[in-house]
mmCIF file of C-alpha atoms and ligand atoms in Angstrom:
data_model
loop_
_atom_site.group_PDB
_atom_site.id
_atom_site.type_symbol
_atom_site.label_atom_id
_atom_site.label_comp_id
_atom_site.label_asym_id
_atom_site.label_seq_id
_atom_site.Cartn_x
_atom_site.Cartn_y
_atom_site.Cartn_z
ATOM 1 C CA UNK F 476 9.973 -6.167 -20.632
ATOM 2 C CA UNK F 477 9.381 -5.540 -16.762
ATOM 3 C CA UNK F 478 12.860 -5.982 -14.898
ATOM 4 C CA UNK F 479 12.430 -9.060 -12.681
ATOM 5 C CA UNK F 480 12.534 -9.518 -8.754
ATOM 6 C CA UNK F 481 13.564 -13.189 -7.889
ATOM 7 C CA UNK F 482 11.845 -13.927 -4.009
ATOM 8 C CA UNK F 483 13.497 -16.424 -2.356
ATOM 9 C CA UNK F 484 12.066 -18.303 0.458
ATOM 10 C CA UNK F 485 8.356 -17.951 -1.862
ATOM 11 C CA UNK F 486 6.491 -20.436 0.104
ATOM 12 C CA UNK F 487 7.211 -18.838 4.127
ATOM 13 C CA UNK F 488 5.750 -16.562 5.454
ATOM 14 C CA UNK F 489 7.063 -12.792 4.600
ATOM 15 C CA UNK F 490 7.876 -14.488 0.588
ATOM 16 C CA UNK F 491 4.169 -15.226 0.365
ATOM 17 C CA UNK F 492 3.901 -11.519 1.838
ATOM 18 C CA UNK F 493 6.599 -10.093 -0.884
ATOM 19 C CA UNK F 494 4.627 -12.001 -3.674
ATOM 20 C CA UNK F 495 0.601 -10.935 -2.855
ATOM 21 C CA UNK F 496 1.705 -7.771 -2.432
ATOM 22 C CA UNK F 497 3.154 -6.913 -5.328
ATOM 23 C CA UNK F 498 1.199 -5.829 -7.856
ATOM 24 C CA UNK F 499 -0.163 -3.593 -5.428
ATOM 25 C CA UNK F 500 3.147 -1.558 -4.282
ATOM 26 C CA UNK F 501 5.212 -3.058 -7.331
ATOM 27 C CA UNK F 502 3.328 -3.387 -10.526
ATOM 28 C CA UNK F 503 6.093 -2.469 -12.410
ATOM 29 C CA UNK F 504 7.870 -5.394 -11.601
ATOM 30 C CA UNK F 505 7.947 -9.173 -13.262
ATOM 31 C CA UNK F 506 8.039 -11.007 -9.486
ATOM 32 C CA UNK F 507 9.572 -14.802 -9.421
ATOM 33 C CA UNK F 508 8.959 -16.566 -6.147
ATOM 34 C CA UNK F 509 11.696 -19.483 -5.732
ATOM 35 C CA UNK F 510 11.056 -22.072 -3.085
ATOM 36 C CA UNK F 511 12.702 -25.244 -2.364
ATOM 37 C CA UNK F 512 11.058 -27.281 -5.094
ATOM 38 C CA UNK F 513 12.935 -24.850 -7.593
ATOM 39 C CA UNK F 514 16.425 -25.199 -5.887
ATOM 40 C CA UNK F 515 17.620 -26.343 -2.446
ATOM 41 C CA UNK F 516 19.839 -23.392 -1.604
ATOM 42 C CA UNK F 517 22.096 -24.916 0.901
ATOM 43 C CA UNK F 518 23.263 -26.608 -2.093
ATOM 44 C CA UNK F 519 25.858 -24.860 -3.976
ATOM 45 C CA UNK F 520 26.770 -26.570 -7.299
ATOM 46 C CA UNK F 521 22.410 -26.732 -8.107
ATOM 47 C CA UNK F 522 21.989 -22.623 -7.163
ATOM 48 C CA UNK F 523 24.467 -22.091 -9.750
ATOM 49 C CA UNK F 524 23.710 -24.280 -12.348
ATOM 50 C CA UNK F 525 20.242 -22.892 -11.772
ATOM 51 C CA UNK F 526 21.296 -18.986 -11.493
ATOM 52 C CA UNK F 527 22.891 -19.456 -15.330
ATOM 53 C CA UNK F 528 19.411 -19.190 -16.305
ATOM 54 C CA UNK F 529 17.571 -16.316 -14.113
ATOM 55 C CA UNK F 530 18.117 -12.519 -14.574
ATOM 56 C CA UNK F 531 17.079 -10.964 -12.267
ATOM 57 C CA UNK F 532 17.612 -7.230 -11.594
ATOM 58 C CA UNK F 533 16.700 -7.552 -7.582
ATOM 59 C CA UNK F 534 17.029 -10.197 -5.239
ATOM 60 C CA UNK F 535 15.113 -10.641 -1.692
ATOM 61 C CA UNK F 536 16.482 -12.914 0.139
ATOM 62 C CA UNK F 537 14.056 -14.736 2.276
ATOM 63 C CA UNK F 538 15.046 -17.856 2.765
ATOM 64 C CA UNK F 539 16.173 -19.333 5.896
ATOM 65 C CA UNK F 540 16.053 -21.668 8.993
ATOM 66 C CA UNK F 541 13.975 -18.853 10.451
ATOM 67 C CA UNK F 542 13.037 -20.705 13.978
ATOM 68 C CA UNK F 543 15.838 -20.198 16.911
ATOM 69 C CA UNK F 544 15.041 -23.749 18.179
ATOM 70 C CA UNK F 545 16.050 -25.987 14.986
ATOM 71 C CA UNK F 546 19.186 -23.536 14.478
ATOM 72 C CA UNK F 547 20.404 -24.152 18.593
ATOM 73 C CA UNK F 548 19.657 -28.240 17.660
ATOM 74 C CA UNK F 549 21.404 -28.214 14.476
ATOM 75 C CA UNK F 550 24.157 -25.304 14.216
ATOM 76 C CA UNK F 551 25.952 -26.966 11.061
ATOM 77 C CA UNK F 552 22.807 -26.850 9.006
ATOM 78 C CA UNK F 553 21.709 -23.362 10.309
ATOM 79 C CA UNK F 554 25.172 -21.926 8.915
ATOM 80 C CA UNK F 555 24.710 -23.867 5.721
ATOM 81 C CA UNK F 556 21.493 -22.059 5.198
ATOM 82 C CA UNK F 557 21.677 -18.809 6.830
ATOM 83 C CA UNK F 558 25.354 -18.147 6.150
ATOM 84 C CA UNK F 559 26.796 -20.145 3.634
ATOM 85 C CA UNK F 560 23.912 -19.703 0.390
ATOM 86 C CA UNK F 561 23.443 -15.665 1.867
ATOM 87 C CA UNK F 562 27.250 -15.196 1.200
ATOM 88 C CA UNK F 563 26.628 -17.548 -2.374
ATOM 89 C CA UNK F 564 23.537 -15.748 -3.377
ATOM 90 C CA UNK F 565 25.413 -12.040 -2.820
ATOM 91 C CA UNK F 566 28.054 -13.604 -4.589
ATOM 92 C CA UNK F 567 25.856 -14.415 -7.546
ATOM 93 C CA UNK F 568 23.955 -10.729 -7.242
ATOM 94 C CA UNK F 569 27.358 -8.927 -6.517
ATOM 95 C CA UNK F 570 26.307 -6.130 -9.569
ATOM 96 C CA UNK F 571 22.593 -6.058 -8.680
ATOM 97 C CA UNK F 572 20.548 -4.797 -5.625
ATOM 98 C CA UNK F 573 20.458 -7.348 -2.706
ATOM 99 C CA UNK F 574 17.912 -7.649 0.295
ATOM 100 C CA UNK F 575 18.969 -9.349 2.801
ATOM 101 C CA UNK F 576 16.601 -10.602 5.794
ATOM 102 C CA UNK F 577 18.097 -10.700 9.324
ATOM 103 C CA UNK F 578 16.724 -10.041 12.483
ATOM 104 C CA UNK F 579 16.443 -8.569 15.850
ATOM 105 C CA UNK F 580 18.068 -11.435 17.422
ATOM 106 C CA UNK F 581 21.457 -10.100 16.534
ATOM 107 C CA UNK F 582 21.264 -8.436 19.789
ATOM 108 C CA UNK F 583 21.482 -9.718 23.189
ATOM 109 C CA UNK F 584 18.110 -7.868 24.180
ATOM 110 C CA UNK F 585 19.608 -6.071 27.845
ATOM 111 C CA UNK F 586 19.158 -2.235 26.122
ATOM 112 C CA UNK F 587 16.112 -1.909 24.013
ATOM 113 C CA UNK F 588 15.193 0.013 21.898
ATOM 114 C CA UNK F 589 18.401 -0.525 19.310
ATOM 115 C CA UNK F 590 19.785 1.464 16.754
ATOM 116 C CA UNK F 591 21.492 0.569 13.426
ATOM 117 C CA UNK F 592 25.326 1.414 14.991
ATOM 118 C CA UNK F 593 24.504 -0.363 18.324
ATOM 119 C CA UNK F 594 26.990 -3.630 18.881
ATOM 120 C CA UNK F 595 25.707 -6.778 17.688
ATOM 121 C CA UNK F 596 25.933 -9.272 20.632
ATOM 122 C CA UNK F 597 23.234 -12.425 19.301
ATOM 123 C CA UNK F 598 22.962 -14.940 22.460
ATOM 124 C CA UNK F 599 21.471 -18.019 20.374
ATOM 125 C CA UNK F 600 22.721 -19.955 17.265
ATOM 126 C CA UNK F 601 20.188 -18.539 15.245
ATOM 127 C CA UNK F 602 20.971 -14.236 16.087
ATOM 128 C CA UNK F 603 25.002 -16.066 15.493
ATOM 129 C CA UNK F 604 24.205 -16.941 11.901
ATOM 130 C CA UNK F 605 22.437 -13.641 11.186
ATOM 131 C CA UNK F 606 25.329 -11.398 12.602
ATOM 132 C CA UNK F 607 27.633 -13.411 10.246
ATOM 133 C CA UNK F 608 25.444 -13.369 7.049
ATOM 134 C CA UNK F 609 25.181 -9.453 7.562
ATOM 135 C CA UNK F 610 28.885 -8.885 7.807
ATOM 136 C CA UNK F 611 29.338 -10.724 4.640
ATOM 137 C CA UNK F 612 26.329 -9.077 2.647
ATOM 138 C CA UNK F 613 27.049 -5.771 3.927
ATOM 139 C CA UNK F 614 31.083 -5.875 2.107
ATOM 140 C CA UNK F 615 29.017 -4.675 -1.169
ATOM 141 C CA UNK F 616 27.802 -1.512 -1.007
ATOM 142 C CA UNK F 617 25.122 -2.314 -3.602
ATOM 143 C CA UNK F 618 23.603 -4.385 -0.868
ATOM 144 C CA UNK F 619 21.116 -4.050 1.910
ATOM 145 C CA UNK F 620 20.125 -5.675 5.183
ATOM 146 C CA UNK F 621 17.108 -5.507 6.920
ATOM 147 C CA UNK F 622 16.512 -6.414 10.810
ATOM 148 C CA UNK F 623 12.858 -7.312 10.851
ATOM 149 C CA UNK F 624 11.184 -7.668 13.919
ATOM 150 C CA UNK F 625 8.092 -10.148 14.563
ATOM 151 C CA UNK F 626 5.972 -10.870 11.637
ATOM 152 C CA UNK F 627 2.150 -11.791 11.950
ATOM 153 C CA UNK F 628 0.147 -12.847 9.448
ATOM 154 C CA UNK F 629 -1.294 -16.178 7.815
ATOM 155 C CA UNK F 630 1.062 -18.179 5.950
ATOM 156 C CA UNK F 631 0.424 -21.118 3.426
ATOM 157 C CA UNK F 632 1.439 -24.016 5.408
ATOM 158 C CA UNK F 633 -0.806 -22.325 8.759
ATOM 159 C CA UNK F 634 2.147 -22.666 11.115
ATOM 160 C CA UNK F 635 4.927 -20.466 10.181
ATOM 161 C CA UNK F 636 4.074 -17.081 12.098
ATOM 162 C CA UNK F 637 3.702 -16.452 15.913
ATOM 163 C CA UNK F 638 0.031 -15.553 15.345
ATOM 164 C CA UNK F 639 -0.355 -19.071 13.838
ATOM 165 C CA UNK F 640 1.367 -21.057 16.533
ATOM 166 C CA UNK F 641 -0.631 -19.435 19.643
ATOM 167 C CA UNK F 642 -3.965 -20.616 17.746
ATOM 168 C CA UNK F 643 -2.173 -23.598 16.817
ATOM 169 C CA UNK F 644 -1.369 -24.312 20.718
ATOM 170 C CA UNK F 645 -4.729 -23.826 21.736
ATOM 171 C CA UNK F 646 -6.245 -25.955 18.975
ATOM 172 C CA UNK F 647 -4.005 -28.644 20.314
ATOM 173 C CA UNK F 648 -4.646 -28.472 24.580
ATOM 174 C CA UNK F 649 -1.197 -26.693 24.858
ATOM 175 C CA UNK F 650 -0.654 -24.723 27.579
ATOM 176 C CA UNK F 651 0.161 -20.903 26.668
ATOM 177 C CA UNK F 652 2.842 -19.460 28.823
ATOM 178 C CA UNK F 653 3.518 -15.292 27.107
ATOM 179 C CA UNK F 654 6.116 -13.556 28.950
ATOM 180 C CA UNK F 655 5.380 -10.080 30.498
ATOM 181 C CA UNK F 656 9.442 -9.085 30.307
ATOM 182 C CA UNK F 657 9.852 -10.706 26.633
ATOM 183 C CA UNK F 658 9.891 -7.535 24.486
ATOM 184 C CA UNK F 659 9.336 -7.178 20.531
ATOM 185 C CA UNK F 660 8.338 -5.015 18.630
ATOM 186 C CA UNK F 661 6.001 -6.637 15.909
ATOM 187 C CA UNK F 662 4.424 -5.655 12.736
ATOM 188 C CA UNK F 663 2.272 -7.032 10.348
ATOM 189 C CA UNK F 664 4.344 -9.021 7.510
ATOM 190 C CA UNK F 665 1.990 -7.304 4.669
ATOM 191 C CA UNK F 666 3.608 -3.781 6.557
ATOM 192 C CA UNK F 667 7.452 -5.445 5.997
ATOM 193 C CA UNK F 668 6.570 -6.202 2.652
ATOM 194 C CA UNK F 669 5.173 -2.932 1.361
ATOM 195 C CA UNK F 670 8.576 -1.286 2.933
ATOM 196 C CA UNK F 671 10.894 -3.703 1.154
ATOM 197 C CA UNK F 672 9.127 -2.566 -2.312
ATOM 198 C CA UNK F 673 9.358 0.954 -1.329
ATOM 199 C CA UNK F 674 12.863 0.434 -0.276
ATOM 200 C CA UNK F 675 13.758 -1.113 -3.815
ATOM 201 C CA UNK F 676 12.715 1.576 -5.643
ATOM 202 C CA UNK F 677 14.208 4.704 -2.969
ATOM 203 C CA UNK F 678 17.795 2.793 -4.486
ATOM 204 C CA UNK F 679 19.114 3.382 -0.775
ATOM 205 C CA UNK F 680 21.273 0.247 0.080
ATOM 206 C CA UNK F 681 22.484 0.090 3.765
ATOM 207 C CA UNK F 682 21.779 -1.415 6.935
ATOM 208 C CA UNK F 683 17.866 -0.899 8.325
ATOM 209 C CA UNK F 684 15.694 -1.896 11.058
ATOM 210 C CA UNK F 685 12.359 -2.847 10.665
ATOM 211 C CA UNK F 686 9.668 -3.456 13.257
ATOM 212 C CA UNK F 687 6.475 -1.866 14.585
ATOM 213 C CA UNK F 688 6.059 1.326 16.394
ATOM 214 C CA UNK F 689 4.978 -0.730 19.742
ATOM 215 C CA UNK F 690 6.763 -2.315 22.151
ATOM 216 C CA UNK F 691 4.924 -5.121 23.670
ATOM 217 C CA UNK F 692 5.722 -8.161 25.794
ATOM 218 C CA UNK F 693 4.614 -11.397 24.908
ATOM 219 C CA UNK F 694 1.461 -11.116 26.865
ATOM 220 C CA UNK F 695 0.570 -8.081 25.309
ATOM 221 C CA UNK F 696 0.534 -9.393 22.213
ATOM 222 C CA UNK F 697 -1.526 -12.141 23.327
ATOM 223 C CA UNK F 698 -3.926 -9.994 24.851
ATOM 224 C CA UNK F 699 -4.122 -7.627 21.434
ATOM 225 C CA UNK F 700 -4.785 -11.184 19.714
ATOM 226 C CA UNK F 701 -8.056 -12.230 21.565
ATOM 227 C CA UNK F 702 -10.933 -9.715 20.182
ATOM 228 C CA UNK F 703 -9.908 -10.902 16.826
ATOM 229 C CA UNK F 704 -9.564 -14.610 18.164
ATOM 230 C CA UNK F 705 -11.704 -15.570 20.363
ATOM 231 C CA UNK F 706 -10.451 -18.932 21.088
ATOM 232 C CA UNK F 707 -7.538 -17.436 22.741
ATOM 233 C CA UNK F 708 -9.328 -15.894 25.701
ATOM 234 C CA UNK F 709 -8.722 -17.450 28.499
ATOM 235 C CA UNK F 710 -6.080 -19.796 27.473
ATOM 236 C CA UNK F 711 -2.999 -17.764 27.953
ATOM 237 C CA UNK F 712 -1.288 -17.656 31.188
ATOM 238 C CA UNK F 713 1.470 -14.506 31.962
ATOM 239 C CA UNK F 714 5.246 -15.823 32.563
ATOM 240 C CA UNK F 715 8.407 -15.273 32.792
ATOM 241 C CA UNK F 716 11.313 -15.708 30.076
ATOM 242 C CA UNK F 717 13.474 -16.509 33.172
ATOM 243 C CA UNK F 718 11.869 -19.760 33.566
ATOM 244 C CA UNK F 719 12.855 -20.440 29.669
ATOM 245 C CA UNK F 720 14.653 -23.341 29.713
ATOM 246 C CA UNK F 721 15.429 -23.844 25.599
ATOM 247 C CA UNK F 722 17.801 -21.891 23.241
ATOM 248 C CA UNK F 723 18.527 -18.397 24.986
ATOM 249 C CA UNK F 724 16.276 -15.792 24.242
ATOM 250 C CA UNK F 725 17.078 -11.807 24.403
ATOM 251 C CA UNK F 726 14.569 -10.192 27.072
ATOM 252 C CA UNK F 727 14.029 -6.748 24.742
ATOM 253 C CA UNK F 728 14.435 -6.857 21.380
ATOM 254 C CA UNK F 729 12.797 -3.256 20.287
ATOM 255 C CA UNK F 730 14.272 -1.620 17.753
ATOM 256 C CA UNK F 731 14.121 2.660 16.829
ATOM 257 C CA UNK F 732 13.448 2.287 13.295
ATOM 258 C CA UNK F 733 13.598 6.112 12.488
ATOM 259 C CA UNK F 734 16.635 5.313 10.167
ATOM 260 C CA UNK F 735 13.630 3.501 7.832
ATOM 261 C CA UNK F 736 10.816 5.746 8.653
ATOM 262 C CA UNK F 737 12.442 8.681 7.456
ATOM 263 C CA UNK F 738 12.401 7.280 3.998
ATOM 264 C CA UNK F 739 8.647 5.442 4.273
ATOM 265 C CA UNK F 740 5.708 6.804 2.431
ATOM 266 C CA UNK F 741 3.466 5.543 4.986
ATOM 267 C CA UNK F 742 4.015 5.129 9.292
ATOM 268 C CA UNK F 743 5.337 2.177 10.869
ATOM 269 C CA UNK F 744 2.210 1.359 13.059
ATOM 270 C CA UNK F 745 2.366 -0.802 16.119
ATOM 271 C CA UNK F 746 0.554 -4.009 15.990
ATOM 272 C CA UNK F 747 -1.753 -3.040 19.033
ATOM 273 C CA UNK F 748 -2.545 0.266 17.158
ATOM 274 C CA UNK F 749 -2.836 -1.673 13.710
ATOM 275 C CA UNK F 750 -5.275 -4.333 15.537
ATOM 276 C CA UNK F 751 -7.312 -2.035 16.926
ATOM 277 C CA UNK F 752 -7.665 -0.461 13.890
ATOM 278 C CA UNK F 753 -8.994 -3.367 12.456
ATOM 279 C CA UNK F 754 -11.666 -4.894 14.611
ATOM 280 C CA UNK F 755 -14.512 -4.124 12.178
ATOM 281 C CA UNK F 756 -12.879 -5.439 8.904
ATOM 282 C CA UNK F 757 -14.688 -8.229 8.045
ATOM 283 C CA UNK F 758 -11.809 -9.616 4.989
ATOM 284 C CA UNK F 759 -9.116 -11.882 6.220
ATOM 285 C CA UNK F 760 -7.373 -9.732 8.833
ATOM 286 C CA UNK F 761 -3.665 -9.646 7.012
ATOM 287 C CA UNK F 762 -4.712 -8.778 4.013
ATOM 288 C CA UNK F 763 -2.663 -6.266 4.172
ATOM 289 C CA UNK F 764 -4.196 -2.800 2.095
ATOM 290 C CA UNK F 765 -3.159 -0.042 3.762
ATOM 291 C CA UNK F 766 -0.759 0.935 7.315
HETATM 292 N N1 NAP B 2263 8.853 -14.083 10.519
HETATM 293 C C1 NAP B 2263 9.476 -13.400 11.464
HETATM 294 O O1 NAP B 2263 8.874 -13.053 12.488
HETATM 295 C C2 NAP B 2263 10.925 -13.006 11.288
HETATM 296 C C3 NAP B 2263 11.517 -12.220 12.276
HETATM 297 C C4 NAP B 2263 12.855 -11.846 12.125
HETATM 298 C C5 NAP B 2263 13.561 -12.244 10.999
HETATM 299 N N2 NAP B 2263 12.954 -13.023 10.050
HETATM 300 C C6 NAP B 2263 13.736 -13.422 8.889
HETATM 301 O O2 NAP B 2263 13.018 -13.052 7.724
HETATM 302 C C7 NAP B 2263 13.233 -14.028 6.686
HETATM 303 C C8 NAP B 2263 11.894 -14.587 6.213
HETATM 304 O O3 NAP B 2263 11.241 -15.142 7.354
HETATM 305 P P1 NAP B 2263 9.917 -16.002 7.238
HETATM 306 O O4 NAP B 2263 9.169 -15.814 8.503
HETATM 307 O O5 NAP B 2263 9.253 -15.774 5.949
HETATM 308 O O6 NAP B 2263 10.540 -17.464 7.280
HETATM 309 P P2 NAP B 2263 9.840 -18.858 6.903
HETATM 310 O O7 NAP B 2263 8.364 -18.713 6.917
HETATM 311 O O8 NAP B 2263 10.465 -19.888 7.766
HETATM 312 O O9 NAP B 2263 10.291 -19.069 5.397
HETATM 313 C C9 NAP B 2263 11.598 -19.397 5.067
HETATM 314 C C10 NAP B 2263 11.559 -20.162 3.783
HETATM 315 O O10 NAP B 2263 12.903 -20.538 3.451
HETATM 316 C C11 NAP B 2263 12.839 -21.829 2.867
HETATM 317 N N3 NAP B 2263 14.110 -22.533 2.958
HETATM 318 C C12 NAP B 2263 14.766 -22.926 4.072
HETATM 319 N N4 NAP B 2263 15.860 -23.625 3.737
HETATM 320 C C13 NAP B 2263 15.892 -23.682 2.391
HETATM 321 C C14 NAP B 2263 16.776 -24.287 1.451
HETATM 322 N N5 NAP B 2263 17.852 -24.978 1.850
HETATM 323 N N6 NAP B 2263 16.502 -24.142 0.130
HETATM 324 C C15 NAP B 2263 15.415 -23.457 -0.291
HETATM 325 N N7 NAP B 2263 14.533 -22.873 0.549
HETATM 326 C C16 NAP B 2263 14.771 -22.990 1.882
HETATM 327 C C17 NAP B 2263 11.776 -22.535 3.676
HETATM 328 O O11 NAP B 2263 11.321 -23.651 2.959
HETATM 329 P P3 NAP B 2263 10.617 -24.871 3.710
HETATM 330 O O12 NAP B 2263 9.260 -24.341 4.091
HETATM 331 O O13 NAP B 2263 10.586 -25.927 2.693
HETATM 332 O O14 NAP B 2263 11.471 -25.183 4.899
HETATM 333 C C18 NAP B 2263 10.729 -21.445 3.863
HETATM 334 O O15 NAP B 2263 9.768 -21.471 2.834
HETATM 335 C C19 NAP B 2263 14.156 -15.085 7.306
HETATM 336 O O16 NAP B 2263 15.483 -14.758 6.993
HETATM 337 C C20 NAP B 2263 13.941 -14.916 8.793
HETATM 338 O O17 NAP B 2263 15.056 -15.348 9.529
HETATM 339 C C21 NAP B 2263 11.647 -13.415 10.176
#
């Protein structure tokens, strides 16, 4: 029987990633996707009585309140999610191999270009909850934690990814401010998932960052949006993240990912490059086939 790899977080964006990817870069694995109709995470007594019955042999941890805004609203629910059912579920998968997902935003974003040893210094309730969660995961050297940067692509529900909510803003008459000194460095989520499965099977637990080769503001990656969408030309207007007036956001947020790289079958493209590569395919443009 294949050994099984239990998703959580199924139905968002990089889950839904993780799952139509894998019997491409893991056919030898039985993949379970759980979302919150299986089991409501932040609740602790259910994931157990639920866990009694899975066996997994891997565990990616997707879930999450993934959006800074909700997490700076409602701190008490962001921990319950992002902190409290991490530290549960590594608790539960303390003799397996455990993914965790966390983020760029554990940084304050005044350096750039971060490495795995630099200081964590998260500005926002959201980059708080992910600093935590990783401190706890990483106490088990079995497990792993991955800093992902931006993640475009098309999810299920059409408004989970930053891709989606530009067109989404524009459908709607919303003005689109992109900062020019925001920095990221993005990636396509079919890219993070195709690591992740190559990570799993290198058996190389540890602390990782993962993000695209690129480092573009805002308005860059607007601009590398429009010859794919069209309806985004001339709707975007440049700003400034100093004029930000919601839940504090870190200026540059690049990350080296050489750490990663090193072990990769396949390069770490930047989004611009990976667009540009693109502009002929005529298939959905995330479905992601090759970097
Ligand atoms: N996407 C990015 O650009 C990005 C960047 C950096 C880090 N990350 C991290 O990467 C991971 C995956 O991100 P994503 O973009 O795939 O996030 P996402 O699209 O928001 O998906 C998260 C999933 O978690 C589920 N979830 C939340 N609370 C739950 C609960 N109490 N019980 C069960 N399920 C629950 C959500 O279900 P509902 O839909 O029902 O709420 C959602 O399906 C997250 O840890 C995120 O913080 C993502």
């Amino acid at each position: 029987m294949a050994p099984l790899a239990l998703i959580t977080g199924a139905a968002g964006l990089i889950g839904q990633y993780l799952l139509k990817t894998a019997p491409r870069w893991a056919p030898q694995w039985e993949v379970r996707g759980l979302t919150r109709q299986d089991v409501d995470l932040a609740d602790a007594g259910a994931v157990r009585r639920f866990w009694r019955n899975l066996h997994p042999q891997v565990v990616i941890h997707c879930a999450a309140q993934s959006r800074p805004g909700p997490c700076q609203q409602n701190p008490i629910l962001a921990h319950r999610i992002n902190v409290e059912a991490t530290a549960l579920l590594a608790e539960l998968s303390s003799d397996i191999p455990f993914f965790f997902f966390s983020s760029d935003q554990v940084f304050d974003g005044s350096k750039g270009w971060y490495v795995e040893t630099d200081q964590v210094n998260p500005l926002n309730v959201y980059g708080e909850t992910k600093a935590e969660a990783e401190r706890l995961v990483l106490q088990n050297p079995r497990h792993s934690v991955i800093r992902v940067g931006l993640n475009a692509g098309t999810s299920p529900t059409g408004d989970r990814s930053f891709v989606e909510d530009m067109r989404n803003s524009v459908k709607s008459g919303k003005p689109l401010t992109l900062f020019t000194d925001e920095f990221r460095c993005p990636l396509p989520a079919g890219m993070t998932a195709r690591a992740i499965w190559e990570l799993i099977e290198l058996n190389r637990p540890g602390l990782y960052h993962l993000g695209g080769a690129e480092r573009l503001s805002r308005w860059e990656i607007g601009q590398a949006l429009i010859p794919r969408y069209q309806e985004l030309a001339g709707q975007m207007q440049p700003g400034s993240v100093k004029s930000y007036t919601g839940a504090p956001r870190p200026p540059d947020l690049s990350m080296s990912c050489d750490k990663l790289q090193a072990l990769l079958s396949f390069p770490l493209s930047g989004l611009r490059t990976w667009l540009a590569a693109r502009s002929s395919a005529g298939a959905d443009l995330w479905d992601y086939e090759s970097p």
